[in-house]
C-alpha cells in the first residue's frame, strides 16, 4: 500500500477527517439499498428462485414497497440474485 501521508496530500484529506469518515457507517442511500436487497431476496426465496424482475416488483408492490424494474434488476445483479427456469411437465 501507499503511505497515508502521501494519499492524504494527494486527496487533500486530513487524518482526523479520514477517521471521522470511517466511523460514520453507511449513508442513507446505502442503507436503503441494503434494505431493498433484503426485500428482493425475501421475494426471490418466496418464489423458490424462479421470480424474475417483474414478479419481484409485483411482490414488493404487494408489500407497499414500489420500485422500478431497472433499480430492482441492478440490485439483483449487484447481489448476484438470478432466477432459474423451471420446466412444466
Short mmCIF file of C-alpha atoms in Angstrom, two decimals:
data_model
loop_
_atom_site.label_atom_id
_atom_site.label_comp_id
_atom_site.label_asym_id
_atom_site.label_seq_id
_atom_site.Cartn_x
_atom_site.Cartn_y
_atom_site.Cartn_z
CA UNK A 1 0.00 0.00 0.00
CA UNK A 2 0.85 3.65 -0.15
CA UNK A 3 1.82 5.74 2.87
CA UNK A 4 -1.08 7.61 4.47
CA UNK A 5 0.75 10.96 4.28
CA UNK A 6 1.13 10.68 0.51
CA UNK A 7 -2.51 9.70 -0.04
CA UNK A 8 -3.82 12.39 2.29
CA UNK A 9 -1.83 15.05 0.41
CA UNK A 10 -2.97 13.80 -2.99
CA UNK A 11 -6.62 13.62 -1.93
CA UNK A 12 -6.47 16.72 0.26
CA UNK A 13 -7.88 14.88 3.27
CA UNK A 14 -6.89 15.39 6.90
CA UNK A 15 -6.14 12.42 9.13
CA UNK A 16 -8.99 13.31 11.51
CA UNK A 17 -11.40 13.78 8.57
CA UNK A 18 -10.50 10.35 7.24
CA UNK A 19 -11.08 8.64 10.57
CA UNK A 20 -14.36 10.52 11.09
CA UNK A 21 -15.48 9.24 7.68
CA UNK A 22 -14.54 5.67 8.68
CA UNK A 23 -16.68 5.89 11.84
CA UNK A 24 -19.81 7.22 10.09
CA UNK A 25 -21.03 3.92 8.67
CA UNK A 26 -23.40 3.53 5.75
CA UNK A 27 -25.02 6.51 4.09
CA UNK A 28 -28.78 6.76 3.81
CA UNK A 29 -28.87 5.53 0.23
CA UNK A 30 -26.55 2.62 1.03
CA UNK A 31 -28.84 1.57 3.87
CA UNK A 32 -31.81 1.87 1.52
CA UNK A 33 -30.02 -0.35 -1.00
CA UNK A 34 -29.21 -2.99 1.61
CA UNK A 35 -32.83 -2.90 2.83
CA UNK A 36 -34.06 -3.20 -0.76
CA UNK A 37 -31.67 -6.10 -1.38
CA UNK A 38 -33.08 -7.89 1.66
CA UNK A 39 -36.66 -7.37 0.46
CA UNK A 40 -35.71 -8.60 -3.01
CA UNK A 41 -34.06 -11.70 -1.56
CA UNK A 42 -37.15 -12.42 0.56
CA UNK A 43 -39.42 -12.15 -2.50
CA UNK A 44 -36.99 -14.26 -4.54
CA UNK A 45 -36.96 -17.00 -1.90
CA UNK A 46 -40.75 -16.91 -1.71
CA UNK A 47 -40.77 -17.79 -5.40
CA UNK A 48 -38.27 -20.63 -4.81
CA UNK A 49 -35.69 -18.95 -7.03
CA UNK A 50 -37.97 -18.61 -10.04
CA UNK A 51 -39.01 -14.97 -9.61
CA UNK A 52 -37.52 -12.57 -12.12
CA UNK A 53 -37.59 -8.79 -12.03
CA UNK A 54 -41.30 -8.45 -12.84
CA UNK A 55 -42.51 -10.92 -10.22
CA UNK A 56 -40.15 -9.48 -7.60
CA UNK A 57 -41.52 -5.99 -8.39
CA UNK A 58 -45.09 -7.28 -8.05
CA UNK A 59 -44.29 -8.94 -4.72
CA UNK A 60 -42.65 -5.78 -3.39
CA UNK A 61 -45.67 -3.74 -4.53
CA UNK A 62 -47.96 -6.08 -2.57
CA UNK A 63 -45.86 -5.23 0.48
CA UNK A 64 -46.22 -1.50 -0.26
CA UNK A 65 -42.65 -1.03 -1.48
CA UNK A 66 -42.79 0.44 -5.00
CA UNK A 67 -39.59 0.37 -7.10
CA UNK A 68 -38.83 0.40 -10.81
CA UNK A 69 -37.67 -2.59 -12.85
CA UNK A 70 -34.29 -1.02 -13.58
CA UNK A 71 -33.44 -0.49 -9.91
CA UNK A 72 -34.60 -3.99 -8.98
CA UNK A 73 -32.62 -5.51 -11.87
CA UNK A 74 -29.49 -3.59 -10.83
CA UNK A 75 -29.86 -4.61 -7.17
CA UNK A 76 -30.45 -8.24 -8.14
CA UNK A 77 -27.37 -8.18 -10.36
CA UNK A 78 -25.25 -6.44 -7.69
CA UNK A 79 -26.25 -9.08 -5.13
CA UNK A 80 -25.87 -11.97 -7.61
CA UNK A 81 -29.53 -12.97 -7.43
CA UNK A 82 -30.54 -14.81 -10.60
CA UNK A 83 -33.78 -16.56 -11.33
CA UNK A 84 -33.93 -20.05 -12.81
CA UNK A 85 -36.40 -21.50 -15.25
CA UNK A 86 -38.48 -24.42 -14.03
CA UNK A 87 -39.91 -26.51 -16.82
CA UNK A 88 -43.52 -27.60 -16.65
CA UNK A 89 -44.10 -31.31 -17.09
#
